Backbone as ProteinMPNN parsed JSONL, in Angstrom:
{"seq_chain_A": "SVHMGEFLESLNEEIPTFVGIKFTSPNLQEGARALRANNNRFVVFLGNRKLLLLHLFQLMDAACAIGMNSFIITSLSMFPELTVEAFTAGNAGNLLKARETQQRLTNVLTTIGKYGTFIETMKAAMSLLTNINPGPPRVPQQPLSAEAMASMAKDLQNLGFISAKSKRCIGGSTIEVWNNVQQGQRYQCHMARTTIPGFIN", "coords_chain_A": {"N_chain_A": [[104.301, 87.694, 125.814], [107.536, 86.357, 124.951], [110.514, 87.224, 126.516], [113.338, 87.858, 124.768], [116.015, 88.155, 125.544], [116.077, 87.042, 128.133], [115.231, 84.481, 127.453], [117.342, 83.491, 125.794], [119.438, 83.603, 127.61], [118.661, 81.613, 129.315], [119.159, 79.283, 127.986], [121.774, 78.254, 128.007], [123.928, 75.549, 127.605], [122.138, 73.751, 126.665], [120.921, 73.301, 124.172], [122.905, 72.632, 121.819], [122.973, 73.105, 119.068], [121.562, 75.386, 118.637], [121.75, 78.525, 117.372], [120.985, 81.178, 116.957], [118.603, 83.974, 116.638], [115.738, 85.511, 115.042], [115.073, 88.739, 115.637], [112.255, 90.483, 116.325], [111.199, 92.676, 117.585], [110.808, 96.195, 118.284], [112.078, 96.978, 120.555], [115.018, 97.762, 121.569], [116.501, 97.572, 123.87], [115.839, 95.13, 124.941], [116.788, 93.696, 122.773], [119.55, 94.199, 122.942], [120.186, 92.849, 125.274], [119.633, 90.26, 124.464], [121.585, 89.974, 122.519], [123.904, 89.967, 124.051], [123.676, 87.745, 125.563], [124.87, 84.862, 127.245], [127.654, 85.44, 126.838], [127.761, 86.712, 124.272], [127.092, 84.635, 122.54], [125.115, 84.048, 120.646], [123.704, 84.697, 117.39], [121.934, 87.551, 116.452], [119.404, 88.524, 114.499], [118.013, 91.444, 113.216], [114.788, 92.275, 112.264], [111.574, 92.901, 110.963], [108.631, 92.467, 109.397], [106.228, 93.623, 109.969], [106.754, 96.074, 110.977], [106.816, 99.403, 109.771], [108.797, 99.976, 106.911], [110.377, 102.274, 106.922], [110.609, 102.783, 109.645], [112.051, 100.555, 110.405], [114.503, 101.045, 109.152], [115.267, 103.311, 110.571], [115.754, 102.116, 112.976], [118.085, 100.771, 112.418], [120.439, 102.331, 112.747], [120.539, 102.659, 115.565], [120.612, 99.978, 116.279], [123.066, 99.157, 115.203], [124.679, 100.66, 116.869], [124.46, 99.332, 119.318], [125.734, 97.032, 118.752], [124.636, 95.154, 117.011], [124.873, 93.318, 114.001], [123.547, 92.018, 112.011], [120.906, 91.668, 109.773], [117.55, 91.309, 108.576], [116.146, 92.287, 105.833], [113.865, 93.522, 103.533], [114.583, 95.284, 101.49], [117.11, 94.555, 100.67], [116.782, 92.788, 98.608], [116.235, 94.369, 96.446], [117.718, 96.738, 96.541], [120.568, 96.214, 97.116], [123.221, 97.3, 97.279], [122.836, 99.913, 98.225], [121.557, 99.438, 100.66], [123.523, 98.012, 102.059], [125.425, 100.008, 102.126], [124.193, 101.837, 103.862], [124.136, 100.305, 106.208], [126.904, 99.831, 106.593], [127.884, 102.42, 106.995], [126.492, 103.109, 109.352], [127.497, 101.161, 111.079], [130.116, 101.922, 111.196], [129.947, 104.169, 112.649], [129.381, 106.498, 111.35], [127.017, 108.392, 111.426], [125.709, 110.474, 110.098], [126.103, 109.954, 107.351], [124.881, 107.451, 107.28], [122.229, 108.099, 107.893], [121.571, 109.765, 105.746], [121.717, 107.946, 103.624], [119.824, 106.085, 104.444], [117.589, 107.713, 104.34], [117.263, 108.027, 101.626], [116.642, 105.408, 100.911], [114.294, 105.144, 102.416], [112.656, 107.003, 101.103], [112.335, 105.859, 98.519], [111.18, 103.381, 99.136], [108.847, 104.147, 100.42], [107.583, 105.346, 98.282], [107.238, 103.125, 96.564], [105.535, 101.626, 98.193], [103.112, 102.976, 98.141], [101.46, 102.01, 96.231], [99.977, 99.791, 96.902], [99.465, 96.804, 98.895], [102.006, 95.468, 101.127], [103.188, 92.994, 100.142], [102.192, 92.912, 97.49], [103.262, 95.267, 96.332], [106.049, 95.046, 96.766], [106.724, 92.75, 95.308], [106.077, 93.64, 92.745], [107.89, 95.786, 92.469], [110.302, 94.407, 92.662], [110.257, 92.965, 90.301], [110.64, 94.99, 88.49], [113.087, 96.125, 89.196], [115.076, 94.204, 89.411], [116.612, 91.18, 88.073], [114.991, 89.166, 88.772], [111.943, 87.546, 88.719], [109.429, 87.443, 90.851], [106.889, 86.475, 90.58], [103.22, 86.454, 90.765], [101.371, 87.728, 93.638], [99.975, 85.658, 96.273], [96.516, 84.757, 96.275], [94.215, 86.215, 98.614], [95.378, 88.542, 97.611], [96.305, 90.721, 94.91], [98.025, 91.058, 91.748], [99.654, 94.117, 90.753], [97.948, 96.537, 88.744], [98.339, 97.161, 85.195], [98.501, 99.885, 84.752], [99.259, 100.856, 87.281], [101.755, 99.624, 87.517], [103.133, 100.916, 85.45], [103.106, 103.536, 86.418], [104.539, 103.224, 88.819], [107.013, 102.466, 87.757], [107.722, 104.814, 86.422], [107.94, 106.557, 88.608], [110.129, 105.363, 89.92], [112.079, 105.797, 88.029], [112.174, 108.609, 88.088], [113.198, 108.955, 90.645], [115.726, 108.094, 90.297], [116.42, 105.419, 90.305], [115.996, 103.771, 88.214], [117.326, 103.776, 85.05], [116.643, 105.377, 82.058], [118.303, 105.595, 79.972], [120.23, 103.71, 79.945], [121.317, 100.336, 80.771], [121.547, 100.124, 83.371], [120.639, 99.465, 86.639], [120.151, 101.408, 89.226], [121.492, 100.933, 92.419], [121.326, 98.241, 92.452], [122.271, 95.246, 90.725], [124.057, 95.325, 87.567], [121.889, 95.032, 85.123], [119.588, 93.851, 82.608], [117.086, 95.62, 82.757], [115.805, 97.841, 81.742], [115.513, 99.006, 78.42], [116.21, 101.382, 76.225], [114.445, 102.016, 73.409], [114.243, 104.042, 71.668], [111.791, 105.077, 70.717], [109.884, 107.371, 70.805], [109.631, 107.809, 73.938], [109.101, 105.19, 74.583], [109.628, 102.079, 76.135], [111.309, 98.988, 76.837], [110.343, 96.608, 79.08], [111.813, 94.067, 80.536], [111.249, 92.321, 82.598], [108.589, 92.432, 83.391], [105.434, 90.788, 83.265], [103.229, 91.5, 81.949], [101.383, 93.563, 79.67], [102.352, 96.839, 79.613], [101.11, 100.076, 79.608], [102.719, 102.442, 77.563], [104.975, 101.007, 77.434], [106.759, 98.322, 75.822], [106.555, 94.794, 75.372]], "CA_chain_A": [[105.397, 87.443, 124.883], [108.774, 85.857, 125.558], [111.645, 88.153, 126.496], [114.377, 87.11, 124.066], [117.237, 88.148, 126.332], [115.916, 86.034, 129.185], [115.156, 83.167, 126.818], [118.672, 83.054, 125.372], [120.241, 83.386, 128.815], [118.234, 80.366, 129.961], [119.504, 78.101, 127.182], [123.093, 77.718, 128.368], [124.418, 74.597, 126.6], [121.128, 72.704, 126.537], [120.677, 73.03, 122.748], [124.167, 73.056, 121.206], [122.792, 73.518, 117.672], [120.81, 76.645, 118.604], [122.792, 79.52, 117.124], [120.538, 82.563, 116.873], [117.178, 84.276, 116.527], [115.287, 86.711, 114.345], [114.511, 89.616, 116.663], [111.23, 91.253, 115.623], [110.687, 93.753, 118.434], [111.543, 97.46, 118.211], [112.673, 97.229, 121.869], [116.434, 97.429, 121.435], [117.049, 97.204, 125.178], [115.696, 93.674, 124.951], [117.695, 93.187, 121.748], [120.916, 94.256, 123.453], [120.338, 91.758, 126.246], [119.697, 89.023, 123.679], [122.88, 89.958, 121.841], [124.974, 89.711, 125.015], [123.383, 86.518, 126.322], [125.904, 83.819, 127.218], [128.895, 85.971, 126.265], [127.582, 86.975, 122.835], [127.144, 83.351, 121.838], [124.073, 83.899, 119.63], [123.498, 85.699, 116.347], [120.614, 88.173, 116.569], [119.009, 89.229, 113.281], [116.927, 92.408, 113.383], [113.911, 92.328, 111.097], [110.157, 92.743, 111.283], [107.839, 92.942, 108.262], [105.082, 94.389, 110.454], [107.192, 97.452, 111.162], [107.0, 100.148, 108.539], [110.188, 99.883, 106.509], [111.129, 103.454, 107.34], [110.929, 102.612, 111.06], [113.105, 99.554, 110.486], [115.758, 101.697, 108.815], [115.631, 104.172, 111.69], [116.289, 101.241, 114.018], [119.397, 100.24, 112.056], [121.485, 103.13, 113.393], [120.595, 102.302, 116.984], [121.017, 98.573, 116.377], [124.518, 99.137, 114.996], [125.315, 101.256, 118.047], [124.524, 98.36, 120.416], [126.546, 95.899, 118.335], [123.996, 94.247, 116.053], [125.436, 93.407, 112.654], [122.812, 91.097, 111.15], [119.582, 92.219, 109.512], [116.708, 90.684, 107.558], [115.511, 93.486, 105.301], [113.355, 93.306, 102.18], [115.249, 96.142, 100.51], [118.303, 93.893, 100.152], [116.429, 92.116, 97.361], [116.123, 95.35, 95.368], [118.736, 97.783, 96.668], [121.604, 95.627, 97.985], [124.366, 98.176, 97.498], [122.413, 101.044, 99.045], [121.283, 98.941, 102.009], [124.82, 97.715, 102.676], [126.052, 101.311, 102.382], [123.589, 102.377, 105.084], [124.608, 99.498, 107.332], [128.336, 100.047, 106.78], [128.054, 103.746, 107.598], [126.029, 103.037, 110.736], [128.409, 100.312, 111.845], [131.364, 102.666, 111.362], [129.683, 105.337, 113.471], [129.132, 107.665, 110.507], [125.563, 108.471, 111.49], [125.209, 111.4, 109.085], [126.052, 109.209, 106.093], [123.875, 106.397, 107.428], [120.89, 108.699, 107.824], [121.351, 110.223, 104.37], [121.45, 106.768, 102.802], [118.544, 105.536, 104.884], [116.52, 108.585, 103.853], [117.038, 107.686, 100.212], [115.916, 104.14, 100.93], [112.947, 105.414, 102.915], [111.9, 107.685, 100.053], [111.953, 104.96, 97.429], [110.288, 102.343, 99.649], [107.552, 104.789, 100.632], [107.0, 105.509, 96.947], [106.79, 101.803, 96.122], [104.448, 101.162, 99.043], [101.847, 103.698, 97.948], [100.666, 101.376, 95.18], [99.191, 98.653, 97.372], [99.939, 96.139, 100.104], [103.442, 95.188, 101.178], [103.563, 91.914, 99.231], [101.867, 93.303, 96.115], [104.164, 96.299, 95.826], [107.429, 94.58, 96.758], [106.871, 91.844, 94.167], [106.079, 94.458, 91.538], [109.149, 96.526, 92.41], [111.387, 93.469, 92.394], [110.224, 92.615, 88.882], [111.137, 96.14, 87.741], [114.427, 96.544, 89.605], [116.042, 93.108, 89.404], [116.369, 90.163, 87.053], [114.192, 88.118, 89.409], [110.498, 87.742, 88.664], [108.897, 86.637, 91.951], [105.549, 85.993, 90.28], [102.126, 87.201, 91.387], [101.104, 87.399, 95.049], [98.908, 84.674, 96.492], [95.182, 85.29, 96.558], [93.354, 87.18, 97.922], [96.087, 89.703, 97.078], [96.299, 90.768, 93.458], [99.138, 91.801, 91.149], [99.321, 95.495, 90.413], [97.434, 96.757, 87.393], [99.321, 97.663, 84.239], [98.637, 101.327, 84.972], [100.042, 101.053, 88.507], [103.132, 99.239, 87.207], [103.72, 101.988, 84.649], [103.296, 104.687, 87.295], [105.646, 102.898, 89.713], [108.243, 102.509, 86.97], [108.043, 106.225, 86.197], [108.412, 107.082, 89.893], [111.471, 104.831, 90.162], [112.96, 106.516, 87.115], [112.326, 109.974, 88.6], [114.035, 108.899, 91.847], [117.075, 107.718, 89.903], [116.687, 103.997, 90.514], [115.939, 103.137, 86.9], [117.843, 104.683, 84.042], [116.033, 105.188, 80.743], [119.329, 105.718, 78.937], [121.207, 102.634, 80.064], [120.811, 99.099, 81.349], [121.99, 100.128, 84.76], [119.616, 99.63, 87.673], [120.875, 102.023, 90.334], [121.224, 100.308, 93.707], [121.325, 96.788, 92.306], [123.264, 94.765, 89.788], [123.903, 95.795, 86.205], [121.0, 94.032, 84.546], [118.73, 94.354, 81.543], [115.736, 95.926, 83.205], [115.246, 98.797, 80.797], [116.261, 99.181, 77.192], [115.612, 102.475, 75.463], [114.358, 101.626, 71.999], [114.183, 105.27, 70.88], [110.499, 105.216, 70.03], [109.055, 108.359, 71.557], [109.55, 107.462, 75.349], [108.639, 103.822, 74.796], [110.718, 101.275, 76.662], [111.046, 97.565, 76.996], [110.509, 96.118, 80.445], [112.048, 92.638, 80.328], [110.81, 91.475, 83.695], [107.137, 92.455, 83.584], [104.74, 89.721, 82.56], [101.975, 92.057, 81.453], [101.592, 94.711, 78.802], [102.287, 98.069, 80.387], [100.959, 101.254, 78.751], [103.953, 103.199, 77.465], [106.078, 100.058, 77.368], [106.509, 97.187, 74.948], [107.111, 93.554, 75.914]], "C_chain_A": [[106.646, 87.015, 125.656], [109.865, 86.91, 125.418], [112.844, 87.406, 125.92], [115.706, 87.082, 124.815], [117.193, 87.089, 127.408], [115.893, 84.628, 128.595], [116.542, 82.655, 126.437], [119.582, 82.8, 126.563], [119.904, 82.06, 129.477], [118.701, 79.118, 129.223], [120.789, 77.432, 127.636], [123.584, 76.791, 127.266], [123.396, 73.51, 126.308], [120.821, 72.346, 125.089], [121.911, 73.492, 121.977], [124.032, 73.533, 119.764], [122.01, 74.822, 117.532], [121.814, 77.786, 118.485], [122.3, 80.963, 117.056], [119.044, 82.705, 116.713], [116.963, 85.419, 115.536], [114.555, 87.554, 115.378], [113.543, 90.584, 116.003], [110.644, 92.4, 116.436], [111.469, 95.04, 118.194], [112.238, 97.823, 119.525], [114.142, 96.81, 121.84], [117.119, 97.185, 122.77], [116.972, 95.69, 125.332], [116.644, 93.047, 123.935], [119.135, 93.161, 122.208], [121.171, 93.132, 124.447], [120.43, 90.413, 125.528], [121.062, 88.873, 123.021], [124.004, 89.556, 122.786], [124.758, 88.44, 125.836], [124.496, 85.493, 126.144], [127.155, 84.26, 126.463], [128.834, 86.109, 124.745], [127.623, 85.704, 121.986], [126.225, 83.308, 120.617], [124.084, 85.04, 118.608], [122.077, 86.232, 116.497], [120.356, 88.986, 115.301], [117.869, 90.189, 113.608], [116.087, 92.423, 112.114], [112.473, 92.072, 111.483], [109.333, 93.335, 110.16], [106.659, 93.784, 108.71], [105.45, 95.83, 110.773], [107.212, 98.138, 109.807], [108.475, 100.131, 108.196], [110.993, 101.1, 106.957], [111.477, 103.382, 108.813], [112.053, 101.605, 111.235], [114.455, 100.176, 110.162], [116.211, 102.629, 109.925], [116.211, 103.354, 112.838], [117.711, 100.783, 113.711], [120.529, 100.998, 112.724], [121.664, 102.716, 114.843], [121.059, 100.867, 117.164], [122.52, 98.427, 116.172], [125.246, 99.646, 116.234], [125.418, 100.275, 119.205], [125.252, 97.08, 120.008], [125.885, 94.91, 117.399], [124.636, 94.43, 114.681], [124.753, 92.463, 111.671], [121.373, 91.588, 111.014], [118.864, 91.394, 108.456], [115.821, 91.796, 107.018], [115.116, 93.251, 103.847], [114.132, 94.098, 101.14], [116.522, 95.524, 99.955], [118.03, 93.193, 98.832], [116.426, 93.073, 96.178], [117.243, 96.382, 95.364], [119.893, 97.281, 97.531], [122.741, 96.586, 98.298], [124.013, 99.332, 98.425], [122.147, 100.616, 100.486], [122.58, 98.64, 102.751], [125.56, 99.011, 102.993], [125.512, 101.934, 103.667], [124.09, 101.631, 106.308], [126.075, 99.784, 107.632], [128.603, 101.396, 107.446], [127.625, 103.74, 109.06], [126.98, 102.259, 111.612], [129.735, 101.01, 112.109], [131.178, 103.912, 112.218], [129.46, 106.611, 112.68], [127.621, 107.851, 110.387], [124.983, 109.415, 110.452], [125.068, 110.689, 107.744], [124.982, 108.131, 106.152], [122.475, 106.962, 107.277], [120.572, 109.196, 106.421], [120.988, 109.05, 103.466], [120.11, 106.155, 103.158], [117.381, 106.398, 104.406], [116.222, 108.303, 102.387], [116.275, 106.365, 100.095], [114.474, 104.343, 101.384], [112.085, 106.048, 101.833], [111.431, 106.718, 98.977], [110.997, 103.884, 97.914], [108.901, 102.901, 99.962], [106.828, 104.974, 99.305], [106.46, 104.187, 96.423], [105.537, 101.387, 96.882], [103.117, 101.842, 98.812], [100.933, 103.012, 96.94], [99.862, 100.168, 95.655], [99.745, 98.075, 98.651], [101.425, 95.842, 100.0], [103.847, 94.153, 100.135], [103.338, 92.314, 97.781], [102.909, 94.266, 95.551], [105.614, 95.834, 95.783], [107.679, 93.608, 95.605], [106.933, 92.627, 92.858], [107.407, 95.19, 91.38], [110.316, 95.605, 92.096], [111.434, 93.1, 90.916], [110.745, 93.754, 88.011], [112.613, 96.418, 87.991], [115.483, 95.455, 89.534], [115.745, 92.157, 88.255], [115.636, 88.959, 87.633], [112.723, 88.47, 89.252], [109.883, 86.862, 89.738], [107.496, 86.104, 91.705], [104.487, 86.791, 91.006], [101.978, 86.847, 92.858], [99.997, 86.362, 95.156], [97.584, 85.363, 96.766], [94.948, 85.252, 98.071], [94.071, 88.429, 97.407], [96.178, 89.587, 95.56], [97.561, 91.455, 92.94], [98.703, 93.221, 90.809], [98.812, 95.577, 88.982], [98.556, 97.261, 86.494], [99.563, 99.153, 84.439], [99.486, 101.62, 86.209], [101.502, 100.694, 88.279], [103.834, 100.347, 86.427], [104.02, 103.208, 85.509], [104.451, 104.447, 88.261], [106.973, 102.994, 88.969], [108.674, 103.952, 86.719], [108.562, 106.869, 87.476], [109.842, 106.633, 90.173], [112.491, 105.5, 89.249], [113.224, 107.928, 87.627], [113.219, 110.032, 89.835], [115.462, 108.46, 91.546], [117.422, 106.262, 90.102], [116.55, 103.18, 89.242], [116.42, 104.174, 85.905], [117.206, 104.373, 82.699], [117.079, 105.198, 79.638], [120.369, 104.617, 78.998], [120.541, 101.405, 80.623], [121.205, 98.998, 82.818], [120.814, 100.347, 85.686], [120.328, 100.145, 88.914], [120.49, 101.353, 91.648], [121.19, 98.803, 93.63], [122.427, 96.377, 91.364], [123.054, 95.413, 88.426], [123.125, 94.736, 85.446], [120.141, 94.66, 83.472], [117.315, 94.536, 82.059], [115.066, 96.84, 82.186], [116.136, 98.854, 79.562], [115.56, 100.247, 76.364], [115.621, 102.107, 73.988], [114.09, 102.828, 71.097], [112.896, 105.381, 70.066], [109.591, 106.125, 70.827], [109.156, 108.24, 73.047], [108.914, 106.096, 75.549], [109.848, 102.988, 75.212], [110.323, 99.816, 76.687], [111.328, 97.169, 78.43], [110.62, 94.605, 80.371], [111.407, 91.775, 81.4], [109.296, 91.421, 83.847], [106.481, 91.379, 82.733], [103.39, 90.194, 82.04], [102.294, 93.23, 80.556], [101.361, 95.982, 79.596], [102.13, 99.242, 79.43], [102.236, 102.087, 78.748], [105.179, 102.319, 77.366], [105.751, 99.01, 76.314], [107.153, 95.959, 75.543], [107.909, 92.833, 74.84]], "O_chain_A": [[106.782, 87.279, 126.851], [110.106, 87.424, 124.325], [113.314, 86.434, 126.51], [116.443, 86.1, 124.734], [118.144, 86.327, 127.584], [116.464, 83.698, 129.164], [116.879, 81.506, 126.726], [120.407, 81.887, 126.533], [120.755, 81.449, 130.124], [118.645, 78.016, 129.769], [120.892, 76.205, 127.652], [123.651, 77.199, 126.107], [123.742, 72.462, 125.764], [120.491, 71.195, 124.802], [121.955, 74.637, 121.526], [124.879, 74.284, 119.281], [121.817, 75.309, 116.417], [122.631, 77.996, 119.381], [123.113, 81.887, 117.093], [118.306, 81.721, 116.657], [117.878, 86.186, 115.235], [113.538, 87.131, 115.927], [113.959, 91.422, 115.203], [109.679, 93.03, 116.003], [112.67, 94.988, 117.927], [112.909, 98.852, 119.608], [114.466, 95.643, 122.062], [118.222, 96.64, 122.797], [117.917, 95.051, 125.795], [117.234, 91.998, 124.194], [119.869, 92.22, 121.909], [122.248, 92.536, 124.458], [121.199, 89.538, 125.924], [121.623, 87.778, 122.974], [124.951, 88.884, 122.378], [125.567, 88.108, 126.702], [124.997, 85.283, 125.039], [127.647, 83.561, 125.577], [129.739, 85.677, 124.031], [128.125, 85.707, 120.862], [126.521, 82.605, 119.651], [124.424, 86.181, 118.923], [121.13, 85.46, 116.649], [121.004, 90.005, 115.061], [116.873, 89.79, 114.21], [116.62, 92.567, 111.014], [112.177, 91.145, 112.237], [109.319, 94.551, 109.971], [106.135, 94.577, 107.928], [104.584, 96.703, 110.836], [107.582, 97.526, 108.805], [109.321, 100.255, 109.082], [112.159, 100.971, 107.33], [112.535, 103.868, 109.213], [112.91, 101.77, 112.103], [115.449, 99.873, 110.821], [117.407, 102.732, 110.198], [117.06, 103.84, 113.585], [118.464, 100.443, 114.623], [121.478, 100.388, 113.216], [122.777, 102.455, 115.298], [121.813, 100.566, 118.09], [123.174, 97.664, 116.883], [126.3, 99.128, 116.602], [126.354, 100.36, 120.0], [125.378, 96.153, 120.808], [126.506, 93.916, 117.022], [124.907, 95.553, 114.254], [125.311, 92.144, 110.621], [120.708, 91.884, 112.007], [119.492, 90.846, 107.55], [114.857, 92.2, 107.669], [115.938, 92.832, 103.032], [114.32, 93.625, 100.02], [116.978, 95.918, 98.882], [118.94, 93.02, 98.021], [116.595, 92.648, 95.035], [117.665, 96.844, 94.304], [120.172, 97.865, 98.578], [123.181, 96.68, 99.444], [124.795, 99.689, 99.307], [122.474, 101.344, 101.424], [122.721, 98.972, 103.928], [126.244, 99.104, 104.012], [126.269, 102.489, 104.463], [124.429, 102.24, 107.323], [126.451, 99.959, 108.791], [129.439, 101.502, 108.343], [128.313, 104.302, 109.912], [127.244, 102.643, 112.752], [130.403, 100.738, 113.107], [132.14, 104.632, 112.484], [129.359, 107.691, 113.261], [127.024, 107.507, 109.367], [123.874, 109.188, 109.969], [124.039, 110.805, 107.079], [124.256, 107.92, 105.18], [121.63, 106.369, 106.607], [119.44, 109.066, 105.955], [120.073, 109.143, 102.647], [119.349, 105.752, 102.278], [116.307, 105.879, 104.1], [115.067, 108.337, 101.961], [115.371, 106.234, 99.27], [113.547, 103.78, 100.802], [110.923, 105.68, 101.662], [110.27, 106.75, 98.568], [110.085, 103.503, 97.18], [107.898, 102.21, 99.79], [105.616, 104.784, 99.214], [105.349, 104.133, 95.896], [104.591, 100.861, 96.294], [102.085, 101.332, 99.248], [99.767, 103.382, 96.805], [99.128, 99.579, 94.862], [100.418, 98.77, 99.412], [102.024, 95.95, 98.93], [104.747, 94.4, 99.333], [104.2, 92.081, 96.933], [103.379, 94.094, 94.426], [106.342, 96.19, 94.856], [108.745, 93.647, 94.989], [107.734, 92.321, 91.976], [107.983, 95.214, 90.292], [111.22, 95.978, 91.348], [112.512, 92.94, 90.343], [111.239, 93.512, 86.91], [113.315, 96.894, 87.099], [116.676, 95.754, 89.59], [114.747, 92.312, 87.551], [115.658, 87.87, 87.06], [112.304, 89.569, 89.612], [109.816, 85.645, 89.562], [106.965, 85.359, 92.528], [104.802, 87.7, 91.774], [102.413, 85.776, 93.283], [99.185, 86.207, 94.244], [97.533, 86.415, 97.404], [95.436, 84.343, 98.742], [93.427, 89.297, 96.819], [96.134, 88.49, 95.004], [98.109, 92.333, 93.607], [97.518, 93.484, 90.602], [99.199, 94.785, 88.123], [99.59, 97.727, 86.972], [100.692, 99.629, 84.312], [100.328, 102.518, 86.192], [102.394, 101.374, 88.785], [104.987, 100.678, 86.706], [105.064, 103.843, 85.351], [105.254, 105.347, 88.505], [107.945, 103.541, 89.492], [109.86, 104.271, 86.796], [109.519, 107.642, 87.437], [110.672, 107.429, 90.612], [113.63, 105.739, 89.65], [114.363, 108.395, 87.606], [113.914, 111.023, 90.059], [116.313, 108.452, 92.436], [118.598, 105.898, 90.072], [116.95, 102.016, 89.205], [115.968, 105.319, 85.922], [117.228, 103.227, 82.25], [116.781, 104.849, 78.496], [121.295, 104.593, 78.186], [119.346, 101.416, 80.92], [121.192, 97.92, 83.413], [120.071, 101.317, 85.532], [121.036, 99.389, 89.58], [119.306, 101.22, 91.959], [121.037, 98.142, 94.657], [123.419, 97.091, 91.22], [121.996, 95.984, 88.162], [123.651, 93.66, 85.16], [119.986, 95.881, 83.433], [116.447, 93.696, 81.821], [113.91, 96.637, 81.816], [117.36, 98.76, 79.658], [114.455, 100.036, 75.864], [116.681, 101.911, 73.394], [113.755, 102.673, 69.922], [112.916, 105.733, 68.887], [108.632, 105.67, 71.451], [108.268, 109.002, 73.43], [108.26, 105.858, 76.564], [110.952, 103.176, 74.7], [109.148, 99.467, 76.571], [112.433, 97.376, 78.932], [109.614, 93.925, 80.162], [111.057, 90.623, 81.143], [108.772, 90.446, 84.387], [106.922, 91.097, 81.619], [102.515, 89.385, 81.729], [103.363, 93.829, 80.67], [100.295, 96.174, 80.182], [102.944, 99.393, 78.518], [102.775, 102.403, 79.809], [106.297, 102.817, 77.231], [104.588, 98.832, 75.955], [108.208, 96.067, 76.168], [108.462, 91.763, 75.095]]}, "name": "protein", "num_of_chains": 1, "seq": "SVHMGEFLESLNEEIPTFVGIKFTSPNLQEGARALRANNNRFVVFLGNRKLLLLHLFQLMDAACAIGMNSFIITSLSMFPELTVEAFTAGNAGNLLKARETQQRLTNVLTTIGKYGTFIETMKAAMSLLTNINPGPPRVPQQPLSAEAMASMAKDLQNLGFISAKSKRCIGGSTIEVWNNVQQGQRYQCHMARTTIPGFIN"}
């Protein structure tokens, strides 16, 4: 593999339009060297889909400590405010607050992830938590079953990320994800494209 710190140091002014990299290694010593290459000339984004999301969040504290301030994180698509809160706390040196916020993110992402593969579950969660419907995953992956979607939605409600009594999606924008129609615990899920047991479309 290519050492990113050494690579960026070797560039000098040879490629004037080269402005940064996505750093996918958990080795923050290498990341720090990349960040400081050529007098901090380059932007270094931390992000790696192959890392468990909880490990990526644990890296955020350390990454902030060495000066990284750019991240590519899936949770921003679903929990922008909470993710920014974790980053802001870490960047300000408030590690206790950062860890508390990251633990909440870790809990919800672990819950989402138990329903299938990364792509399958993140697409499903995005359709429940935001006003964006990313569509089904590409084959051979499959969309979650109606039963799994209903179970995930209930888990998200129990964790406080979906409110059954309002149109507020905690951790994201104020959007019409849920609308309590006062019919026994039946709800309307505007973003789902399938009939979900316990829900009406």
